[in-house]
Short mmCIF file of C-alpha atoms in Angstrom, two decimals:
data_model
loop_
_atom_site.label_atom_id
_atom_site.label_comp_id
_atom_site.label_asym_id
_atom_site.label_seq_id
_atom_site.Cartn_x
_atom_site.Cartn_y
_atom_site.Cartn_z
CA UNK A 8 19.28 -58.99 -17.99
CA UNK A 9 22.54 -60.58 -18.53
CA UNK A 10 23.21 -61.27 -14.75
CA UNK A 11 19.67 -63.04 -14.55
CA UNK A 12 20.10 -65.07 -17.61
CA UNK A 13 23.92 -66.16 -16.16
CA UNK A 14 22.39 -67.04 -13.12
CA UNK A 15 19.62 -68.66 -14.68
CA UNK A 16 22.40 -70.71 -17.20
CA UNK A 17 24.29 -71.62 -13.96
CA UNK A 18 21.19 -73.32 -12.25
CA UNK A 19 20.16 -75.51 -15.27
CA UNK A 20 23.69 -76.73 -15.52
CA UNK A 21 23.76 -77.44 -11.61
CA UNK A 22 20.67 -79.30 -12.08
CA UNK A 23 21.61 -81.28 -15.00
CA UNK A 24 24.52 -82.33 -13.22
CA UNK A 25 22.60 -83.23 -9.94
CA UNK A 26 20.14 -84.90 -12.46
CA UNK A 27 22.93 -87.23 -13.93
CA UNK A 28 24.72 -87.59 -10.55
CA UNK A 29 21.35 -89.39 -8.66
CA UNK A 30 20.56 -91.61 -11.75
CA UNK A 31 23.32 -93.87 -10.40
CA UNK A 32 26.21 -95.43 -12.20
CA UNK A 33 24.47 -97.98 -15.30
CA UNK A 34 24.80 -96.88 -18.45
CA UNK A 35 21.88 -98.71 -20.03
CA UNK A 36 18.74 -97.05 -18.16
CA UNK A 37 19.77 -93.80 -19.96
CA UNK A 38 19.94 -95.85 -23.30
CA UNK A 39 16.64 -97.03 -22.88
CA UNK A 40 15.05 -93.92 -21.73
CA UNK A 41 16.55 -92.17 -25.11
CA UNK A 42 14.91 -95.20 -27.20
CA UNK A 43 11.81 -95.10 -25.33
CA UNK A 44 11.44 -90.70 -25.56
CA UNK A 45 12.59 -91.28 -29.38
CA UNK A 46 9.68 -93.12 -30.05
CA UNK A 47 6.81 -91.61 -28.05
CA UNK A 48 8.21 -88.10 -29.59
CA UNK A 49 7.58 -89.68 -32.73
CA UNK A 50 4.48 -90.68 -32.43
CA UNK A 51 2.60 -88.05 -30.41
CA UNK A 52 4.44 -85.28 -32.27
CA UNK A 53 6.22 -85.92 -35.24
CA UNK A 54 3.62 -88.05 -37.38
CA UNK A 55 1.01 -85.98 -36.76
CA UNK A 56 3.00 -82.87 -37.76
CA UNK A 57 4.51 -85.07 -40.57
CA UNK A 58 0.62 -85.69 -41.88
CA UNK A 59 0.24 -81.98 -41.58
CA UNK A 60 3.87 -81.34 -43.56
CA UNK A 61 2.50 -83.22 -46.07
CA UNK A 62 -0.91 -81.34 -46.99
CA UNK A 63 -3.24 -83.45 -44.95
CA UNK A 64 -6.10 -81.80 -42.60
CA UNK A 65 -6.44 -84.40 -40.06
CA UNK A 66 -4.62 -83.81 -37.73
CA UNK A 67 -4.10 -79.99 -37.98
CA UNK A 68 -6.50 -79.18 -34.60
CA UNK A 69 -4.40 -81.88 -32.53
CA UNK A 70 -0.95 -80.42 -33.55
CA UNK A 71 -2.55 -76.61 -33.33
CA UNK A 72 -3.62 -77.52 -30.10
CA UNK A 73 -0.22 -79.11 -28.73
CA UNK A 74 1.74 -75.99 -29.91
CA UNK A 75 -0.49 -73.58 -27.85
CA UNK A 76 0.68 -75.95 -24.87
CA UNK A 77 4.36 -76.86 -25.86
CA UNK A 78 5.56 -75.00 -28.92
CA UNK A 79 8.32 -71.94 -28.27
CA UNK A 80 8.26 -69.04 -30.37
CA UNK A 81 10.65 -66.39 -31.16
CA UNK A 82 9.85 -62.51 -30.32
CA UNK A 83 9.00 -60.63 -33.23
CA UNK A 84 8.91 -63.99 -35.56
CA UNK A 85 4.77 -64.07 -35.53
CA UNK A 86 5.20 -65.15 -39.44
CA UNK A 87 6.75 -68.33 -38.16
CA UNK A 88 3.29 -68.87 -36.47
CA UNK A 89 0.49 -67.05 -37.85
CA UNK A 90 -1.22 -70.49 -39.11
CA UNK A 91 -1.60 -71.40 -35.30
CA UNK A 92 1.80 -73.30 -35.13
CA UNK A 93 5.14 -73.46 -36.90
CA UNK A 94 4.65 -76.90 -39.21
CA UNK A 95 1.45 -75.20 -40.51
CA UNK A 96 2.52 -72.20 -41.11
CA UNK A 97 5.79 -73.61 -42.51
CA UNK A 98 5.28 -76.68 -43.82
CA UNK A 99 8.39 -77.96 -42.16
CA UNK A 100 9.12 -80.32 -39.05
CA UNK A 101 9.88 -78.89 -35.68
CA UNK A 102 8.75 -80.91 -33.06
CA UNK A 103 7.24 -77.53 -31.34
CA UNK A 104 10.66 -76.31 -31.29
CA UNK A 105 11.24 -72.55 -32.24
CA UNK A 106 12.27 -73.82 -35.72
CA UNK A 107 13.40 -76.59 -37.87
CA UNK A 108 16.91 -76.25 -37.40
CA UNK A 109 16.62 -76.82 -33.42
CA UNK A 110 14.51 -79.93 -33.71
CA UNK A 111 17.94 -81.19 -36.25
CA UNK A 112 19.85 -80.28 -32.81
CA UNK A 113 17.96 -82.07 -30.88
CA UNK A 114 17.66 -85.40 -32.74
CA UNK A 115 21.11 -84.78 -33.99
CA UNK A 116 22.68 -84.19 -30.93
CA UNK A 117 21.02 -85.26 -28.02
CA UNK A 118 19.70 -89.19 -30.06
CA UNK A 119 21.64 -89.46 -32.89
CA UNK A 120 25.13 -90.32 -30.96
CA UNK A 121 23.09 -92.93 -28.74
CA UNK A 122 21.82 -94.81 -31.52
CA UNK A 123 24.81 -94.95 -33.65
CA UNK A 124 26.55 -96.02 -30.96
CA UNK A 125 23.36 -98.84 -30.00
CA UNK A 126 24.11 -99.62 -34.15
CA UNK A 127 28.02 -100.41 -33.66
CA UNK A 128 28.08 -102.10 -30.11
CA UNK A 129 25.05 -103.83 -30.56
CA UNK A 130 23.54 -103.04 -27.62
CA UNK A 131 20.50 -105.21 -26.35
CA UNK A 132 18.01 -103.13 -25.86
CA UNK A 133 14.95 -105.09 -25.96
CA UNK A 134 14.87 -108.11 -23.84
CA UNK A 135 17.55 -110.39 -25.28
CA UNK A 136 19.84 -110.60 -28.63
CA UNK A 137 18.20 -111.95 -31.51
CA UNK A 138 16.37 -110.36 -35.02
CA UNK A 139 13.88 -107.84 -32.78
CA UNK A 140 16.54 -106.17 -30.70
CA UNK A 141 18.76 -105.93 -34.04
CA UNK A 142 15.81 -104.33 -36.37
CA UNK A 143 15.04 -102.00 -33.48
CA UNK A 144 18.16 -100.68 -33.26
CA UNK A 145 18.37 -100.21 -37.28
CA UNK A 146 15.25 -98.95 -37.51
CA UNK A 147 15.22 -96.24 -35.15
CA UNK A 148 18.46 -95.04 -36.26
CA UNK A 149 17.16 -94.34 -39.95
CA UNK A 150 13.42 -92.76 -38.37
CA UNK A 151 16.02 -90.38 -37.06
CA UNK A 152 17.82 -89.49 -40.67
CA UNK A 153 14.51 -89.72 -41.99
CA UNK A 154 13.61 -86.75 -39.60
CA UNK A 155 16.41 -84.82 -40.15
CA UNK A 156 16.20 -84.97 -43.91
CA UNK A 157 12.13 -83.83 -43.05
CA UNK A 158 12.76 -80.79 -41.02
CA UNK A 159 14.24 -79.10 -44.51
CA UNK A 160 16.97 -77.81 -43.25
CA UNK A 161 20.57 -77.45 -44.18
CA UNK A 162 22.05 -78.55 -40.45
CA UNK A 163 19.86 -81.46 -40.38
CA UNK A 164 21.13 -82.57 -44.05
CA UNK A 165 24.53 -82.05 -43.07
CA UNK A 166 24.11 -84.17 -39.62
CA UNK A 167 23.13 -86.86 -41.99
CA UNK A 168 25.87 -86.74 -44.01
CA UNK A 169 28.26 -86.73 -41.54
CA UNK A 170 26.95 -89.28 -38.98
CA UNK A 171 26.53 -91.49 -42.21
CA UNK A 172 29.92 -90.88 -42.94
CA UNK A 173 31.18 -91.54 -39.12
CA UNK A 174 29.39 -95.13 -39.14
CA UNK A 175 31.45 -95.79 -42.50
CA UNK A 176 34.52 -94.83 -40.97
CA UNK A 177 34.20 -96.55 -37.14
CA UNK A 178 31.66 -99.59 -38.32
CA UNK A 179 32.29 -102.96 -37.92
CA UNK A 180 32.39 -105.76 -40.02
CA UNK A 181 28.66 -105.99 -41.86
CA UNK A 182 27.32 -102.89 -40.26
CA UNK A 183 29.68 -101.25 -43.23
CA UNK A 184 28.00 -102.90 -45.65
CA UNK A 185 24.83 -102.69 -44.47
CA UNK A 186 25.36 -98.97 -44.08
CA UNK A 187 26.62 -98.79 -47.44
CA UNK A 188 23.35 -100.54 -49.15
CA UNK A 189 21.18 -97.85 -46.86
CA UNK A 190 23.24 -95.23 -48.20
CA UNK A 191 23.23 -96.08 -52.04
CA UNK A 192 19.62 -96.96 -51.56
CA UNK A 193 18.82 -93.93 -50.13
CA UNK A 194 20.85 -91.44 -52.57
CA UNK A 195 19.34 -93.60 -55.72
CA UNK A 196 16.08 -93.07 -54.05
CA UNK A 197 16.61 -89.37 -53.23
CA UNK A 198 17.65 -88.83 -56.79
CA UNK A 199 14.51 -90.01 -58.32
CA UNK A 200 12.58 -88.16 -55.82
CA UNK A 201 14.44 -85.11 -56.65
CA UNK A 202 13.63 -85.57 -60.49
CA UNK A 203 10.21 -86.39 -60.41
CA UNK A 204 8.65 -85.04 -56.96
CA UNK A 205 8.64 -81.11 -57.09
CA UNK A 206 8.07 -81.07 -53.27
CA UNK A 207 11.00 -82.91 -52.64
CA UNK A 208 12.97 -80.63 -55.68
CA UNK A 209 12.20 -77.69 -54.10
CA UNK A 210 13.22 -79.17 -50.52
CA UNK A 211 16.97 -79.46 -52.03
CA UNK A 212 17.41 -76.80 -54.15
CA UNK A 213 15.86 -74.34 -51.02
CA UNK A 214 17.74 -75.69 -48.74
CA UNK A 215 21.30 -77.26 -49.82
CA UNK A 216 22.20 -76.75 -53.04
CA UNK A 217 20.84 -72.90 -53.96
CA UNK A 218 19.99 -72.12 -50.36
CA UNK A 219 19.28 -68.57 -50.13
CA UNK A 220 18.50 -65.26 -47.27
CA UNK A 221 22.26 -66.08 -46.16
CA UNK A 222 22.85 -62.27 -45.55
CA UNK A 223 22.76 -62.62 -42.35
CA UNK A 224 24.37 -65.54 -41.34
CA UNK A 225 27.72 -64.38 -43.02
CA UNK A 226 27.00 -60.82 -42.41
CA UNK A 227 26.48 -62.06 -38.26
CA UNK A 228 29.38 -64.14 -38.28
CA UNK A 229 31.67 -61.29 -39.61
CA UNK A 230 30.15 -59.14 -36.25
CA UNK A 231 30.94 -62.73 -33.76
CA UNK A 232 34.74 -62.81 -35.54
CA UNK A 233 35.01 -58.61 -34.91
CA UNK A 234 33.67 -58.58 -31.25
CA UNK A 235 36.47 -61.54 -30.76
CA UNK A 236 39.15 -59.91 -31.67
CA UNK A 237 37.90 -56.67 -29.78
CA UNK A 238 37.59 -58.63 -26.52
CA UNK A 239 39.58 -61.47 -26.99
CA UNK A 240 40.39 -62.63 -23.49
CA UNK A 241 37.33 -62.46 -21.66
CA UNK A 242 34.28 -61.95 -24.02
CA UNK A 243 31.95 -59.39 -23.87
CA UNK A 244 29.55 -61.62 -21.09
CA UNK A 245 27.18 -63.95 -21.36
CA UNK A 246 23.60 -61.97 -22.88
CA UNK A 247 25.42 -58.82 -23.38
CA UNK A 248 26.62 -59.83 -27.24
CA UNK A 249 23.63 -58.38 -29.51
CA UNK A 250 24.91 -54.81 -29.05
CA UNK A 251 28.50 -55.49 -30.02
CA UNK A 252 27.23 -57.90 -33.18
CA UNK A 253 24.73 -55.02 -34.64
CA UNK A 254 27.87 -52.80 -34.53
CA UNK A 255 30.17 -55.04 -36.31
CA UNK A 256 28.25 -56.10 -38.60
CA UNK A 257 29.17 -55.25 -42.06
CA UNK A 258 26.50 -52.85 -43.43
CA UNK A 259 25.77 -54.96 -46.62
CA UNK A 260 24.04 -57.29 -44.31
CA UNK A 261 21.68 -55.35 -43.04
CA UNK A 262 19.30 -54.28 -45.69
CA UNK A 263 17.48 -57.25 -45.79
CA UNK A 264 14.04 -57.38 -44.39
CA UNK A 265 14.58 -59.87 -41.91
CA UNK A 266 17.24 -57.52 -40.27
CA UNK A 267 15.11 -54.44 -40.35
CA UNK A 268 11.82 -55.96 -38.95
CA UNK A 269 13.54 -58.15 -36.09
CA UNK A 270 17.01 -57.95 -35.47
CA UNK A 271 17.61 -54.41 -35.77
CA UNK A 272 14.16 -54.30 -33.25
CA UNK A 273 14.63 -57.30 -30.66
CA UNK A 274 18.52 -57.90 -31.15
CA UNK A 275 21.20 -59.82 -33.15
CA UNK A 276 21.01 -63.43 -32.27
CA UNK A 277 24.56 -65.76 -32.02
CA UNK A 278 24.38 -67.33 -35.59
CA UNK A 279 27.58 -69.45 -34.77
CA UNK A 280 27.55 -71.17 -31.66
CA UNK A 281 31.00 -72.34 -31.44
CA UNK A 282 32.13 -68.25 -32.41
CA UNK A 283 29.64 -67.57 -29.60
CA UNK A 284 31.23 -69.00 -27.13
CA UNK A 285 34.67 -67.51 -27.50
CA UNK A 286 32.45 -63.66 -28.13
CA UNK A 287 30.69 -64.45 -24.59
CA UNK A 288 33.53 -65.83 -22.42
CA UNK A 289 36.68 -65.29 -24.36
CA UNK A 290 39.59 -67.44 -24.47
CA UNK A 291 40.29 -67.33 -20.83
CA UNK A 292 37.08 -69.55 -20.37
CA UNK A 293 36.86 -71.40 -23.48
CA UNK A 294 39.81 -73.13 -24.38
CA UNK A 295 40.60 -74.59 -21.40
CA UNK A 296 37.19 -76.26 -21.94
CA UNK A 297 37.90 -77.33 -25.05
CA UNK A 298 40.90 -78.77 -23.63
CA UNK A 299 39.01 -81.10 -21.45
CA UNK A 300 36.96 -82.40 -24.37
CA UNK A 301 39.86 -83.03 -25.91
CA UNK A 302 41.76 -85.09 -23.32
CA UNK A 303 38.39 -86.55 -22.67
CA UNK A 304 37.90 -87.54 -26.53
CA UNK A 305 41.82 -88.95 -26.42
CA UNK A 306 40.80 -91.45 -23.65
CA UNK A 307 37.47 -92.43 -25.15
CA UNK A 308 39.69 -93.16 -28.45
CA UNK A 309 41.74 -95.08 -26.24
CA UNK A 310 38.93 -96.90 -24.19
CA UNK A 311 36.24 -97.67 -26.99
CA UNK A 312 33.94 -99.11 -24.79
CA UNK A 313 30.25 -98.11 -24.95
CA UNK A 314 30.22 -95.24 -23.38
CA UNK A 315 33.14 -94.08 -24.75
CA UNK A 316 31.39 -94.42 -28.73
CA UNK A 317 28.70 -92.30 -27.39
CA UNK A 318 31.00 -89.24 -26.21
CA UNK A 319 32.79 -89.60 -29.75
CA UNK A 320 29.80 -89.49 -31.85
CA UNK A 321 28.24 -86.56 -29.71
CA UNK A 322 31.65 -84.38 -29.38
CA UNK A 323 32.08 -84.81 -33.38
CA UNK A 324 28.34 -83.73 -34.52
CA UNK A 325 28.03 -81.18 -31.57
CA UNK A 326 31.32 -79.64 -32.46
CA UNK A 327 29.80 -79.49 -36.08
CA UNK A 328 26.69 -78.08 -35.44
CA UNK A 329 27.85 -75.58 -33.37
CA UNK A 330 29.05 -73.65 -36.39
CA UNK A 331 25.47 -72.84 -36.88
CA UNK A 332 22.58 -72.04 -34.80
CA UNK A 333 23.52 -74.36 -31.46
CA UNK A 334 23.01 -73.66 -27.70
CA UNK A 335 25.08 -75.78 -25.87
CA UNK A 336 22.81 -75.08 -22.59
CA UNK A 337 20.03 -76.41 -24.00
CA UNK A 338 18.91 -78.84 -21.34
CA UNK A 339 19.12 -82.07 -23.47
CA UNK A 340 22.35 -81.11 -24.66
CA UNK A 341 23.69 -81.06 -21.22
CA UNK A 342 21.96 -84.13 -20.04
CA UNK A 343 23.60 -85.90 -22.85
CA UNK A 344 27.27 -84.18 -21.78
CA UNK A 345 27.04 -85.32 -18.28
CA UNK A 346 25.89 -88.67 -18.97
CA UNK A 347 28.84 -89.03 -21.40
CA UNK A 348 30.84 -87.72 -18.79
CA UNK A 349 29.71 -89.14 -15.79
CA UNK A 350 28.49 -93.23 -16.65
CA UNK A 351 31.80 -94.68 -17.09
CA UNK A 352 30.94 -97.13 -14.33
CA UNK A 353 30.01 -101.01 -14.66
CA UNK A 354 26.79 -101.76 -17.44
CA UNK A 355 24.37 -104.23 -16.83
CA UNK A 356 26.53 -106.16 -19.70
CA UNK A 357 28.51 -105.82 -23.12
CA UNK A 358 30.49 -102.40 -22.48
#
């Protein structure tokens, strides 16, 4: 099992790579393409699940009917589904991803850097400068906090937070203010929703400020730190990590129900992706990759061109979400890493 899956891990990277390699050299067809998939994933997919999210019956046979087609499950998690998909079952966002948290990866991760960086350069994206391009840029940028903030979850809050925080720090001129109205706006807004909308109460309390079920998260975290030290140099392989994490886990952690019905059955998932990679490969294989994304980050620091803002913002909120649930093989995710890596060449203009 391990073998196939590494095999399987080194063929989507391969192709990713040969994927970026033939799309040729211009940044701004990639830019484009992430506007123009942001939007027609919100519409076909988000909306309707949104409407469903939000007690409404409309649209409940289209979105049922998608996540037959599209929608991944986890073994053993049929409670995520029973309802015929996971937002109606839920009542949370998750773009027929296996749960919330992975759709906050995904917009997070794979959108979120592109936009912010479409926000601070600029960019032209539709047509020509002028009001349109400008709104559309703004605009799509806060659909994607507002989607974040609607998949209830604690990663997807955070990415807010901190890619707020990033625009504050590397923003230019007005864009610092504007950010700064957005951001009072939306925490005076938040507040009174938080008072006086139960729904949205409940969303906060559940899910940042008296988040609960944590058991384990710590408790697998504790097993990821244990295996490391036991097999520091070169991991214990890639798909071979459940065994070692059930073993090191403490045993406080594992009288929850959640353990006993599916991890203790199906095995212990990586909890902590960054933790996972040093449990899997070890430090033979992992820091002298994080030594390349650091070089690379020093001479994006030092270039700041387009390109260059896009790497930043997607090292800085991938290295943060990785200390949760985060697979760094996801195919987006590496589509996104090569890109950043790869179009450094001439744009069509303003890099």
């Amino acid at each position: 099992h391990g073998l196939i899956g590494l095999v399987e891990l080194l063929i989507v990277v391969w192709l990713a790579w040969a994927t970026v390699q033939l799309s040729g050299q211009s940044f701004m067809p990639i830019v484009r393409g992430a506007y123009a998939a942001f939007w027609t994933y919100f519409i076909m997919v988000l909306i309707p699940q949104f409407w469903v999210m939000i007690g409404r019956t409309e649209t409940i046979g289209y979105v049922n009917g998608l996540a037959q087609l599209f929608e991944r499950h986890w073994i053993g998690r049929d409670d995520f589904y029973q309802a015929g998909s996971y937002v109606t079952t839920q009542m949370r966002l998750n773009g027929f991803e296996p749960e919330a948290p992975f759709l906050a990866i995904l917009i997070g991760v794979v959108f979120l850097p592109i936009f912010m960086m479409g926000v601070r350069q600029s960019l032209i994206v539709w047509r020509r400068p002028g009001v349109t391009n400008t709104l559309l840029l703004w605009v799509t940028l806060i659909n994607a906090w507002l989607v974040l903030l609607a998949a209830k979850t604690t990663t997807g809050m955070l990415l807010v937070f901190v890619s707020v925080l990033l625009m504050l720090v590397t923003g230019l001129g007005m864009q610092r203010v504007a950010l700064l109205i957005i951001a009072a706006s939306g925490v005076g807004i938040g507040y009174g929703l938080y008072q006086y909308l139960p729904g949205v109460h409940d969303m906060f309390t559940r899910f940042l400020l008296e988040k609960h079920g944590t058991e384990n998260r710590l408790g697998g975290t504790i097993g990821l730190l244990k295996t490391i030290m036991q097999h520091p140099l070169f991991g214990v392989g890639y798909g071979f990590e459940s065994p070692y994490i059930v073993e090191n886990v403490p045993s406080w952690s594992k009288t929850n129900l959640e353990y006993q019905n599916v991890y203790a059955v199906y095995g212990f998932p990586i909890l902590s992706g960054f933790l996972g990679w040093f449990a899997r490969f070890g430090l033979v294989l992992v820091l002298p990759m994080l030594y390349i994304v650091v070089q690379r980050f020093k001479v994006a620091w030092q270039d700041q061109n387009t390109v260059s803002w896009a790497y930043m913002y997607f090292v800085v909120l991938a290295l943060m979400t990785s200390m949760f649930t985060f697979s760094v093989f996801a195919w987006p995710v590496l589509i996104v890493w090569f890109v950043c890596q790869r179009k450094s060449g001439p744009m069509d203009y303003n890099e």
